Coordinates of C-alpha atoms in Angstrom, one line a residue:
X1 CA 121.4 -31.8 -29.9
X2 CA 124.9 -30.3 -30.2
X3 CA 127.6 -32.7 -31.4
X4 CA 129.7 -34.1 -28.5
X5 CA 127.0 -33.3 -26.0
X6 CA 125.9 -36.2 -23.9
X7 CA 122.3 -37.5 -24.5
X8 CA 119.9 -36.9 -21.6
X9 CA 118.0 -40.0 -20.3
X10 CA 114.2 -40.0 -20.8
X11 CA 111.9 -39.4 -17.9
X12 CA 109.5 -42.2 -16.7
X13 CA 106.6 -40.3 -18.3
X14 CA 108.3 -40.2 -21.7
X15 CA 109.2 -43.9 -21.5
X16 CA 105.6 -44.7 -20.8
X17 CA 104.4 -42.7 -23.7
X18 CA 106.8 -44.4 -26.1
X19 CA 105.7 -47.8 -24.9
X20 CA 102.1 -46.9 -25.6
X21 CA 103.0 -45.8 -29.1
X22 CA 104.9 -49.0 -29.8
X23 CA 102.0 -51.1 -28.7
X24 CA 99.5 -49.2 -31.0
X25 CA 101.9 -49.6 -33.9
X26 CA 102.1 -53.4 -33.3
X27 CA 98.3 -53.7 -33.2
X28 CA 97.9 -51.7 -36.4
X29 CA 100.5 -53.8 -38.2
X30 CA 98.8 -57.0 -37.1
X31 CA 95.4 -55.8 -38.2
X32 CA 96.8 -54.8 -41.7
X33 CA 98.3 -58.3 -42.0
X34 CA 95.1 -60.1 -41.2
X35 CA 93.1 -57.9 -43.6
X36 CA 95.6 -58.7 -46.4
X37 CA 95.3 -62.5 -45.7
X38 CA 91.4 -62.3 -45.7
X39 CA 91.5 -60.4 -49.0
X40 CA 93.8 -63.0 -50.6
X41 CA 91.5 -65.8 -49.3
X42 CA 88.4 -64.2 -50.8
X43 CA 90.1 -63.9 -54.1
X44 CA 90.6 -67.7 -54.4
X45 CA 86.9 -68.5 -53.6
X46 CA 84.3 -68.6 -56.5
X47 CA 81.7 -65.8 -56.3
X48 CA 78.5 -66.8 -54.4
X49 CA 75.1 -66.2 -55.9
X50 CA 73.1 -63.6 -54.0
X51 CA 70.1 -65.1 -52.4
X52 CA 66.9 -63.2 -53.0
X53 CA 64.9 -62.4 -49.9
X54 CA 61.4 -63.7 -50.1
X55 CA 58.8 -61.2 -49.4
X56 CA 56.3 -62.2 -46.9
X57 CA 52.9 -62.6 -48.7
X58 CA 50.0 -61.7 -46.4
X59 CA 47.2 -64.2 -46.9
X60 CA 43.9 -62.5 -47.9
X61 CA 41.0 -64.4 -46.3
X62 CA 37.9 -64.2 -48.5
X63 CA 34.3 -65.4 -48.1
X64 CA 33.7 -68.6 -50.0
X65 CA 30.3 -69.9 -48.7
X66 CA 27.7 -70.5 -51.4
X67 CA 25.5 -67.5 -50.7
X68 CA 23.3 -66.5 -53.6
X69 CA 23.3 -62.8 -54.5
X70 CA 20.5 -61.1 -52.5
X71 CA 20.3 -63.9 -50.0
X72 CA 21.3 -63.4 -46.3
X73 CA 24.9 -64.2 -45.7
X74 CA 25.6 -67.7 -44.4
X75 CA 27.7 -67.5 -41.3
X76 CA 27.4 -71.1 -40.2
X77 CA 31.0 -71.9 -41.3
X78 CA 34.2 -71.3 -39.4
X79 CA 35.2 -67.6 -38.9
X80 CA 38.6 -66.3 -39.8
X81 CA 41.1 -66.1 -36.9
X82 CA 42.1 -62.5 -38.0
X83 CA 40.1 -59.6 -39.2
X84 CA 39.6 -59.7 -43.0
X85 CA 37.6 -56.8 -44.6
X86 CA 36.9 -58.8 -47.7
X87 CA 35.4 -61.6 -45.6
X88 CA 33.4 -59.3 -43.4
X89 CA 32.0 -57.1 -46.2
X90 CA 31.2 -59.9 -48.7
X91 CA 27.5 -60.7 -49.6
X92 CA 25.9 -58.2 -47.2
X93 CA 25.2 -55.3 -49.6
X94 CA 23.1 -57.3 -52.1
X95 CA 20.9 -58.5 -49.2
X96 CA 20.6 -55.0 -47.9
X97 CA 19.4 -53.8 -51.3
X98 CA 17.0 -56.7 -51.8
X99 CA 15.4 -56.1 -48.4
X100 CA 15.0 -52.4 -49.2
X101 CA 16.8 -51.2 -46.0
X102 CA 18.0 -48.0 -47.8
X103 CA 14.6 -46.9 -49.1
X104 CA 12.6 -44.3 -47.2
X105 CA 9.6 -46.5 -47.7
X106 CA 11.2 -49.4 -45.8
X107 CA 8.8 -51.2 -43.5
X108 CA 5.8 -50.1 -45.4
X109 CA 6.2 -46.5 -44.4
X110 CA 4.1 -43.9 -46.3
X111 CA 6.5 -41.1 -47.1
X112 CA 3.7 -38.8 -48.0
X113 CA 2.7 -38.8 -44.3
X114 CA 4.7 -37.0 -41.6
X115 CA 7.0 -39.1 -39.4
X116 CA 6.8 -37.9 -35.8
X117 CA 10.5 -38.8 -35.4
X118 CA 11.4 -36.6 -38.3
X119 CA 12.9 -36.8 -41.8
X120 CA 16.5 -36.8 -43.1
X121 CA 17.5 -36.4 -46.7
X122 CA 21.0 -36.0 -48.2
X123 CA 22.1 -36.0 -51.8
X124 CA 25.5 -37.3 -52.8
X125 CA 27.6 -34.5 -54.4
X126 CA 27.4 -36.1 -57.9
X127 CA 30.9 -37.3 -58.9
X128 CA 32.1 -36.5 -62.4
X129 CA 32.0 -39.2 -65.0
X130 CA 35.5 -38.2 -66.0
X131 CA 37.1 -41.3 -64.4
X132 CA 36.8 -43.2 -61.2
X133 CA 36.4 -42.3 -57.6
X134 CA 39.4 -41.2 -55.6
X135 CA 40.3 -41.1 -51.9
X136 CA 38.4 -37.8 -51.4
X137 CA 35.2 -39.4 -52.7
X138 CA 35.7 -42.3 -50.3
X139 CA 36.2 -40.0 -47.3
X140 CA 33.2 -37.8 -48.2
X141 CA 30.9 -40.8 -48.9
X142 CA 32.0 -42.4 -45.6
X143 CA 31.0 -39.3 -43.6
X144 CA 27.7 -38.8 -45.5
X145 CA 26.9 -42.5 -45.0
X146 CA 27.6 -42.4 -41.3
X147 CA 25.3 -39.5 -40.8
X148 CA 22.6 -41.2 -42.9
X149 CA 22.8 -44.5 -41.0
X150 CA 22.7 -42.7 -37.7
X151 CA 19.5 -40.9 -38.7
X152 CA 18.0 -44.2 -40.0
X153 CA 18.7 -45.8 -36.7
X154 CA 16.9 -43.0 -34.9
X155 CA 13.7 -44.1 -36.7
X156 CA 13.6 -41.1 -39.1
X157 CA 12.4 -41.3 -42.7
X158 CA 15.8 -41.3 -44.4
X159 CA 17.0 -40.9 -48.0
X160 CA 20.6 -40.9 -49.3
X161 CA 20.2 -40.0 -53.0
X162 CA 23.0 -41.1 -55.4
X163 CA 23.9 -39.8 -58.9
X164 CA 26.6 -38.7 -61.4
X165 CA 27.4 -35.4 -63.0
X166 CA 28.0 -35.1 -66.7
X167 CA 30.9 -32.6 -66.1
X168 CA 30.7 -30.7 -69.3
X169 CA 34.2 -29.3 -70.0
X170 CA 36.1 -32.0 -68.0
X171 CA 34.4 -34.9 -69.8
X172 CA 34.6 -33.4 -73.2
X173 CA 38.3 -32.8 -72.8
X174 CA 38.9 -36.4 -71.6
X175 CA 36.9 -37.9 -74.5
X176 CA 38.6 -35.6 -77.0
X177 CA 42.0 -36.7 -75.8
X178 CA 41.0 -40.3 -76.1
X179 CA 39.8 -39.8 -79.6
X180 CA 43.0 -38.1 -80.6
X181 CA 45.1 -40.8 -78.9
X182 CA 43.3 -43.9 -80.2
X183 CA 41.9 -42.8 -83.5
X184 CA 43.8 -39.5 -84.3
X185 CA 40.4 -37.7 -84.7
X186 CA 39.1 -34.4 -83.3
X187 CA 35.5 -33.8 -82.4
X188 CA 35.2 -31.6 -85.5
X189 CA 36.2 -34.6 -87.6
X190 CA 33.3 -36.6 -86.1
X191 CA 30.6 -33.8 -86.0
X192 CA 28.4 -32.9 -83.1
X193 CA 26.0 -35.9 -83.1
X194 CA 28.7 -38.6 -83.5
X195 CA 30.9 -36.9 -80.9
X196 CA 28.0 -36.9 -78.4
X197 CA 27.5 -40.6 -79.0
X198 CA 31.2 -41.1 -78.1
X199 CA 30.7 -39.2 -74.9
X200 CA 27.6 -41.3 -74.0
X201 CA 29.7 -44.5 -74.5
X202 CA 32.3 -43.0 -72.1
X203 CA 29.6 -42.2 -69.6
X204 CA 28.0 -45.6 -69.6
X205 CA 31.4 -47.2 -69.1
X206 CA 32.6 -44.9 -66.3
X207 CA 29.2 -44.2 -64.7
X208 CA 28.5 -47.9 -64.0
X209 CA 32.0 -48.4 -62.6
X210 CA 31.5 -45.4 -60.2
X211 CA 28.2 -46.9 -59.0
X212 CA 30.0 -50.2 -58.4
X213 CA 32.6 -48.3 -56.4
X214 CA 29.9 -46.7 -54.2
X215 CA 28.5 -50.2 -53.6
X216 CA 31.9 -51.4 -52.6
X217 CA 32.1 -48.5 -50.1
X218 CA 28.9 -49.7 -48.6
X219 CA 27.0 -46.4 -49.2
X220 CA 23.4 -46.9 -48.0
X221 CA 21.9 -45.1 -51.0
X222 CA 18.5 -45.7 -52.7
X223 CA 19.5 -46.9 -56.1
X224 CA 16.0 -46.7 -57.5
X225 CA 16.4 -42.9 -57.2
X226 CA 19.9 -42.7 -58.8
X227 CA 20.1 -39.7 -61.1
X228 CA 22.4 -38.6 -63.9
X229 CA 22.5 -34.9 -64.7
X230 CA 21.7 -35.6 -68.3
X231 CA 18.7 -37.9 -67.6
X232 CA 15.4 -36.9 -69.3
X233 CA 13.9 -35.7 -66.0
X234 CA 17.0 -33.5 -65.3
X235 CA 16.9 -32.1 -68.8
X236 CA 13.3 -31.1 -68.3
X237 CA 14.2 -29.5 -65.0
X238 CA 17.1 -27.6 -66.5
X239 CA 15.0 -26.3 -69.4
X240 CA 12.2 -25.3 -67.0
X241 CA 14.6 -23.4 -64.8
X242 CA 16.1 -21.6 -67.7
X243 CA 12.7 -20.6 -69.1
X244 CA 11.4 -19.2 -65.9
X245 CA 14.5 -17.2 -65.2
X246 CA 14.7 -15.9 -68.7
X247 CA 11.1 -14.8 -68.7
X248 CA 11.7 -13.0 -65.4
X249 CA 14.8 -11.3 -66.8
X250 CA 17.1 -13.0 -64.3
X251 CA 18.8 -14.7 -67.3
X252 CA 19.8 -12.3 -70.0
X253 CA 22.3 -12.0 -72.9
X254 CA 25.1 -9.5 -72.9
X255 CA 28.5 -8.8 -74.6
X256 CA 31.3 -8.7 -72.0
X257 CA 34.8 -9.9 -71.5
X258 CA 35.0 -13.6 -70.7
X259 CA 37.8 -16.0 -69.7
X260 CA 38.5 -17.6 -73.1
X261 CA 40.4 -20.8 -73.6
X262 CA 41.7 -20.8 -77.2
X263 CA 42.5 -24.5 -76.9
X264 CA 38.9 -25.4 -75.8
X265 CA 37.4 -22.5 -77.9
X266 CA 35.1 -21.9 -75.0
X267 CA 34.5 -19.5 -72.2
X268 CA 35.2 -20.9 -68.7
X269 CA 34.3 -19.8 -65.2
X270 CA 36.5 -17.9 -62.8
X271 CA 37.0 -21.0 -60.6
X272 CA 38.3 -22.9 -63.6
X273 CA 41.2 -20.4 -64.0
X274 CA 44.4 -21.0 -62.1
X275 CA 46.5 -18.0 -61.2
X276 CA 50.2 -18.7 -61.8
X277 CA 52.5 -16.2 -60.1
X278 CA 55.8 -15.4 -61.9
X279 CA 58.7 -13.7 -60.2
X280 CA 60.0 -12.3 -63.5
X281 CA 61.0 -13.6 -66.9
X282 CA 59.7 -17.2 -67.2
X283 CA 59.3 -19.5 -70.2
X284 CA 56.0 -21.4 -70.1
X285 CA 54.6 -24.2 -72.2
X286 CA 51.4 -23.3 -74.1
X287 CA 49.2 -25.8 -76.0
X288 CA 49.7 -25.6 -79.7
X289 CA 53.3 -24.2 -79.5
X290 CA 56.4 -26.3 -80.0
X291 CA 58.6 -23.9 -78.0
X292 CA 58.0 -22.4 -74.6
X293 CA 56.6 -18.8 -74.5
X294 CA 58.2 -15.9 -72.6
X295 CA 56.2 -14.2 -69.9
X296 CA 57.0 -12.0 -67.0
X297 CA 58.6 -9.2 -69.0
X298 CA 57.6 -5.5 -69.4
X299 CA 58.2 -4.2 -73.0
X300 CA 58.4 -0.5 -73.6
X301 CA 57.8 1.0 -77.0
X302 CA 56.9 4.4 -78.4
X303 CA 53.8 5.8 -80.1
X304 CA 54.7 9.0 -82.1
X305 CA 52.4 11.9 -81.4
X306 CA 50.8 13.1 -84.6
X307 CA 51.9 16.6 -85.8
X308 CA 54.8 16.8 -83.3
X309 CA 58.3 15.4 -82.8
X310 CA 57.2 14.0 -79.4
X311 CA 56.3 10.4 -78.5
X312 CA 54.5 8.6 -75.8
X313 CA 56.3 5.5 -74.4
X314 CA 54.1 2.7 -73.4
X315 CA 55.0 -0.3 -71.1
X316 CA 53.1 -3.6 -71.6
X317 CA 53.4 -7.3 -70.7
X318 CA 51.3 -8.2 -73.8
X319 CA 52.9 -6.5 -76.7
X320 CA 50.8 -8.4 -79.3
X321 CA 47.6 -6.7 -78.1
X322 CA 48.8 -3.3 -79.2
X323 CA 47.2 -4.3 -82.5
X324 CA 43.9 -3.9 -80.7
X325 CA 44.7 -0.5 -79.1
X326 CA 42.1 2.2 -79.5
X327 CA 43.5 4.9 -77.2
X328 CA 46.4 5.9 -74.8
X329 CA 45.5 6.9 -71.3
X330 CA 47.4 9.1 -68.8
X331 CA 46.5 10.3 -65.3
X332 CA 44.8 13.7 -65.4
X333 CA 47.2 15.1 -62.8
X334 CA 50.4 13.8 -64.4
X335 CA 52.4 16.9 -65.3
X336 CA 54.5 14.9 -67.9
X337 CA 51.5 14.5 -70.2
X338 CA 49.2 17.5 -69.5
X339 CA 50.1 19.1 -72.8
X340 CA 49.4 16.0 -74.8
X341 CA 45.9 15.2 -73.5
X342 CA 43.5 15.5 -76.5
X343 CA 46.2 15.0 -79.1
X344 CA 46.4 11.9 -81.3
X345 CA 49.0 9.2 -81.8
X346 CA 49.4 7.3 -85.1
X347 CA 49.4 3.5 -84.9
X348 CA 52.5 2.3 -86.7
X349 CA 51.0 -0.9 -88.2
X350 CA 47.4 -0.1 -89.0
X351 CA 45.5 2.9 -90.2
X352 CA 44.2 4.0 -86.9
X353 CA 44.3 7.2 -84.7
X354 CA 44.8 6.7 -81.0
X355 CA 43.5 9.6 -78.9
X356 CA 45.4 10.5 -75.7
X357 CA 42.8 10.6 -72.9
X358 CA 42.9 11.3 -69.2
X359 CA 41.5 8.8 -66.7
X360 CA 42.0 8.4 -62.9
X361 CA 42.5 4.6 -63.2
X362 CA 46.1 5.1 -64.6
X363 CA 48.8 4.4 -62.0
X364 CA 51.4 7.2 -62.5
X365 CA 54.1 5.1 -60.8
X366 CA 53.8 2.0 -63.0
X367 CA 55.9 1.8 -66.1
X368 CA 56.0 5.2 -67.9
X369 CA 52.7 6.4 -66.5
X370 CA 51.1 6.1 -69.9
X371 CA 48.8 3.1 -70.6
X372 CA 47.7 1.5 -73.9
X373 CA 43.9 1.0 -73.9
X374 CA 42.7 -2.3 -75.5
X375 CA 39.0 -2.4 -74.5
X376 CA 38.3 -5.8 -76.2
X377 CA 41.1 -7.7 -74.3
X378 CA 41.5 -6.3 -70.8
X379 CA 39.0 -5.8 -68.0
X380 CA 40.3 -2.4 -66.8
X381 CA 40.6 -1.2 -70.4
X382 CA 37.0 -2.4 -71.0
X383 CA 35.7 0.0 -68.3
X384 CA 37.8 2.8 -69.7
X385 CA 36.5 2.1 -73.2
X386 CA 32.9 2.3 -71.9
X387 CA 33.6 5.6 -70.1
X388 CA 35.2 7.2 -73.1
X389 CA 33.1 5.6 -75.8
X390 CA 36.1 4.0 -77.5
X391 CA 35.9 1.5 -80.3
X392 CA 36.2 -2.2 -79.2
X393 CA 38.7 -3.8 -81.6
X394 CA 39.1 -7.6 -81.3
X395 CA 42.6 -8.5 -82.3
X396 CA 42.7 -12.1 -81.2
X397 CA 40.0 -14.5 -82.5
X398 CA 38.3 -17.5 -80.9
X399 CA 41.0 -19.8 -82.3
X400 CA 43.9 -17.8 -80.9
X401 CA 44.8 -16.3 -84.4
X402 CA 45.2 -12.6 -85.0
X403 CA 42.2 -11.1 -86.7
X404 CA 41.9 -9.1 -89.9
X405 CA 42.0 -5.9 -87.8
X406 CA 45.8 -6.6 -87.3
X407 CA 47.0 -5.7 -90.8
X408 CA 50.2 -7.5 -91.7
X409 CA 50.0 -9.7 -88.6
X410 CA 46.5 -11.1 -89.5
X411 CA 46.4 -14.9 -89.3
X412 CA 49.4 -15.3 -87.0
X413 CA 49.1 -17.3 -83.8
X414 CA 48.9 -14.9 -80.9
X415 CA 52.3 -15.7 -79.3
X416 CA 54.0 -15.9 -82.7
X417 CA 52.6 -12.4 -83.3
X418 CA 54.2 -11.3 -80.0
X419 CA 57.6 -11.9 -81.4
X420 CA 56.7 -10.5 -84.8
X421 CA 55.4 -7.3 -83.4
X422 CA 58.5 -6.9 -81.3
X423 CA 60.7 -7.4 -84.3
X424 CA 58.6 -4.9 -86.3
X425 CA 58.9 -2.3 -83.6
X426 CA 62.6 -2.7 -83.5
X427 CA 62.7 -2.3 -87.3
X428 CA 60.8 1.0 -87.1
X429 CA 63.0 2.3 -84.3
X430 CA 60.1 2.3 -81.8
X431 CA 61.3 -0.3 -79.4
X432 CA 62.7 1.2 -76.2
X433 CA 63.3 -1.3 -73.4
X434 CA 62.5 -4.7 -71.8
X435 CA 62.8 -5.6 -68.2
X436 CA 61.7 -8.3 -65.7
X437 CA 58.2 -7.9 -64.3
X438 CA 56.6 -10.0 -61.6
X439 CA 53.1 -10.9 -62.8
X440 CA 50.2 -13.4 -62.6
X441 CA 49.3 -15.4 -65.7
X442 CA 45.8 -16.9 -65.9
X443 CA 45.9 -20.6 -66.9
X444 CA 42.9 -22.8 -67.9
X445 CA 42.7 -25.6 -65.3
X446 CA 41.3 -28.0 -68.0
X447 CA 43.5 -27.4 -71.0
X448 CA 46.5 -25.6 -69.4
X449 CA 46.1 -22.9 -72.1
X450 CA 46.9 -19.2 -71.2
X451 CA 43.5 -17.5 -70.8
X452 CA 42.7 -14.7 -73.2
X453 CA 40.1 -12.1 -72.1
X454 CA 37.9 -11.8 -75.2
X455 CA 34.7 -9.8 -75.8
X456 CA 31.9 -12.3 -76.4
X457 CA 28.1 -12.3 -76.4
X458 CA 27.1 -14.8 -73.6
X459 CA 24.2 -15.7 -71.3
X460 CA 24.3 -14.4 -67.7
X461 CA 22.4 -14.9 -64.5
X462 CA 21.8 -11.8 -62.3
X463 CA 23.3 -12.6 -58.9
X464 CA 22.9 -9.5 -56.8
X465 CA 19.4 -10.2 -55.4
X466 CA 20.1 -13.9 -54.9
X467 CA 23.3 -13.0 -53.1
X468 CA 21.5 -10.6 -50.8
X469 CA 18.9 -13.3 -49.9
X470 CA 21.7 -15.8 -49.2
X471 CA 23.3 -13.3 -46.8
X472 CA 19.9 -12.6 -45.1
X473 CA 18.9 -16.3 -44.5
X474 CA 22.2 -16.9 -42.7
X475 CA 21.9 -13.7 -40.7
X476 CA 18.4 -14.7 -39.6
X477 CA 19.4 -18.2 -38.7
X478 CA 17.2 -19.9 -41.4
X479 CA 20.3 -21.4 -42.9
X480 CA 23.0 -22.6 -40.4
X481 CA 26.6 -22.9 -41.4
X482 CA 28.7 -25.3 -39.4
X483 CA 31.1 -24.2 -38.0
X484 CA 29.9 -20.6 -37.8
X485 CA 33.4 -19.4 -38.4
X486 CA 32.6 -19.7 -42.1
X487 CA 29.8 -17.1 -42.0
X488 CA 32.4 -14.4 -42.7
X489 CA 33.7 -16.3 -45.7
X490 CA 30.1 -16.8 -46.9
X491 CA 29.3 -13.1 -46.6
X492 CA 32.5 -12.1 -48.3
X493 CA 31.8 -14.3 -51.3
X494 CA 28.2 -13.1 -51.6
X495 CA 29.1 -9.4 -51.3
X496 CA 31.7 -9.8 -54.0
X497 CA 29.5 -11.8 -56.4
X498 CA 29.2 -10.8 -60.1
X499 CA 26.7 -11.9 -62.7
X500 CA 27.4 -15.5 -63.6
X501 CA 28.3 -16.4 -67.2
X502 CA 26.4 -19.7 -67.8
X503 CA 27.0 -20.3 -71.5
X504 CA 29.8 -22.6 -72.8
X505 CA 30.9 -23.2 -76.4
X506 CA 30.9 -26.9 -76.0
X507 CA 29.0 -29.9 -77.4
X508 CA 28.6 -32.0 -74.3
X509 CA 26.0 -30.7 -71.9
X510 CA 22.5 -29.2 -71.7
X511 CA 22.0 -27.2 -74.9
X512 CA 20.6 -23.8 -74.1
X513 CA 16.8 -23.7 -74.9
X514 CA 17.0 -20.2 -76.6
X515 CA 16.4 -19.2 -80.2
X516 CA 17.7 -16.2 -82.2
X517 CA 14.9 -14.5 -84.1
X518 CA 15.4 -13.3 -87.7
X519 CA 12.4 -11.4 -89.1
X520 CA 11.8 -10.9 -92.8
X521 CA 10.0 -7.6 -92.5
X522 CA 11.3 -4.1 -93.5
X523 CA 9.6 -2.6 -90.5
X524 CA 11.8 -4.6 -88.1
X525 CA 15.5 -3.9 -88.3
X526 CA 17.8 -6.9 -88.5
X527 CA 18.9 -8.1 -85.0
X528 CA 22.3 -8.9 -83.7
X529 CA 23.0 -12.1 -81.8
X530 CA 24.4 -10.0 -78.9
X531 CA 21.1 -8.3 -78.5
X532 CA 18.9 -9.8 -75.8
X533 CA 15.8 -8.5 -77.4
X534 CA 16.1 -10.8 -80.4
X535 CA 16.1 -14.0 -78.4
X536 CA 13.2 -16.1 -77.2
X537 CA 13.3 -19.3 -75.1
X538 CA 11.0 -22.3 -75.3
X539 CA 10.6 -25.9 -74.2
X540 CA 10.3 -26.7 -77.9
X541 CA 10.9 -24.8 -81.1
X542 CA 7.1 -24.6 -81.6
X543 CA 6.8 -22.8 -78.2
X544 CA 9.6 -20.5 -79.1
X545 CA 7.9 -19.7 -82.4
X546 CA 4.7 -18.7 -80.6
X547 CA 6.7 -16.4 -78.3
X548 CA 8.5 -14.8 -81.3
X549 CA 5.2 -14.2 -83.2
X550 CA 3.7 -12.5 -80.2
X551 CA 6.8 -10.5 -79.5
X552 CA 7.4 -9.1 -83.0
X553 CA 3.7 -9.1 -84.0
X554 CA 4.3 -10.7 -87.4
X555 CA 3.2 -14.0 -89.0
X556 CA 5.3 -17.0 -88.3
X557 CA 6.0 -17.4 -92.0
X558 CA 8.2 -14.3 -91.7
X559 CA 10.2 -15.6 -88.8
X560 CA 13.3 -17.9 -88.8
X561 CA 14.5 -19.3 -85.6
X562 CA 18.1 -20.4 -85.0
X563 CA 18.7 -22.6 -81.9
X564 CA 21.7 -21.5 -79.8
X565 CA 24.5 -24.0 -80.3
X566 CA 26.0 -23.3 -76.8
X567 CA 25.5 -25.4 -73.7
X568 CA 25.0 -24.5 -70.1
X569 CA 27.7 -24.4 -67.5
X570 CA 27.7 -27.8 -65.7
X571 CA 26.9 -26.0 -62.4
X572 CA 23.6 -24.8 -63.8
X573 CA 22.3 -28.4 -63.8
X574 CA 24.4 -29.5 -60.8
X575 CA 22.8 -26.7 -58.7
X576 CA 19.4 -28.2 -59.5
X577 CA 20.4 -31.7 -58.5
X578 CA 19.2 -31.5 -54.8
X579 CA 15.8 -30.4 -56.0

């Protein structure tokens, strides 16, 4: 407003607005005053103790009548006003067992004679004795028991057969961990016999508890037919199955690459290998190593070409295995390397020539287009090694240590050797590059160890003919899959089946009934444990000796038998369980 100028009066609207503002200010001031008074009053009061809220405890109604185990439940007393599972389920199971309701012979039925209403038999998928039952077991048992009871009510001869699985690797790992934790011992400290005694103690403890859990679930199984996969009758069945299949040639011995766990010192099956996908450089924990190990990187290094000033640059994710290289492969149509095919590279750390070979399996677009060939430690390289008759050099031993073939690196742990080799390449001026590389790392589901492909002599089951029969019976309708949408999955699995490695380097399990034959006769050359021809099988050592005498046509005094120390894969015996 300009000085001297007369102030204009406010309009009615402005006056109303000012009045509203004043009223709000008065209310705010009053509110602040009351809050201050309340705060001052609280400050003068002693602090009150917080009262704990009492949790409502739901009363569990239990059955308390004096019913003797096996006697019919006394229901003459008052019933609970609300549903109580403990009350309802109590005392019935022992009576059902005593009356024999779960036996196929119930009511004097002769199971050897046909029942016009039909038969129904189901075996429980035997739970492992590695611990106790979980929710999955409860669900499966409930479904199986429901179907069993329904068939029993239809008047059919019914059997629900219970049992437990010895679970070779899983159980051995659990018991070994307990030994280490409680007594600071390894299985090797105890020896084979004492360790197996420890496992049996574990089985007796856990197996009985599992059966008690099945009773609590109300499973209507015939306990007189309960079976453990290491029971004498199962051992006889396993031995018989092995012998028959070995004599037919279905089971044979061969040297191939296997999934090897250095922590377990055993081969494991494909389904026991977890595939861990890495987006790039990743540090992973590995059993036996204090620090995490680097994975997901592609290391490039050079192999000098002998007699020239040229070099071949190789890219690999497993630099330590270069100590087992026996060749370098390039694509036959890769112009960059045409002039080098047939030449030789010198290995920088061991006295070994590496021929440069051409093979169609090489991907020209990956890395440098040149690939190191390590036939004893890679599945693709193995095939290349067979095609080109290359030497198979094992550079990593069963215990995860570098072998004598590794020169200055012999005796190092495999992932310590990874760093040592990298440093040595840098010192020689052969290191070229390192970059992130997405990859899949195979991990042992039991030990969490990084799986090492290792060339080992193992026992195998031929699967091609069995797989073909399995496809045929489904196609013909002899075997029905429910729902039928799974037929495609069934066929895909069977068509892609490979021979099954059934031997495991463990102590707990069915020991393989096979014997290696050594003959003290100059006419018969010494055998190799990898050679199938120098093995015989037998129910007993005496039977195996008879077979060896007949096979090699020499007196038994010239023969020495060595029982195979390996055991069979758990699934070999589990697969026999229904029969």
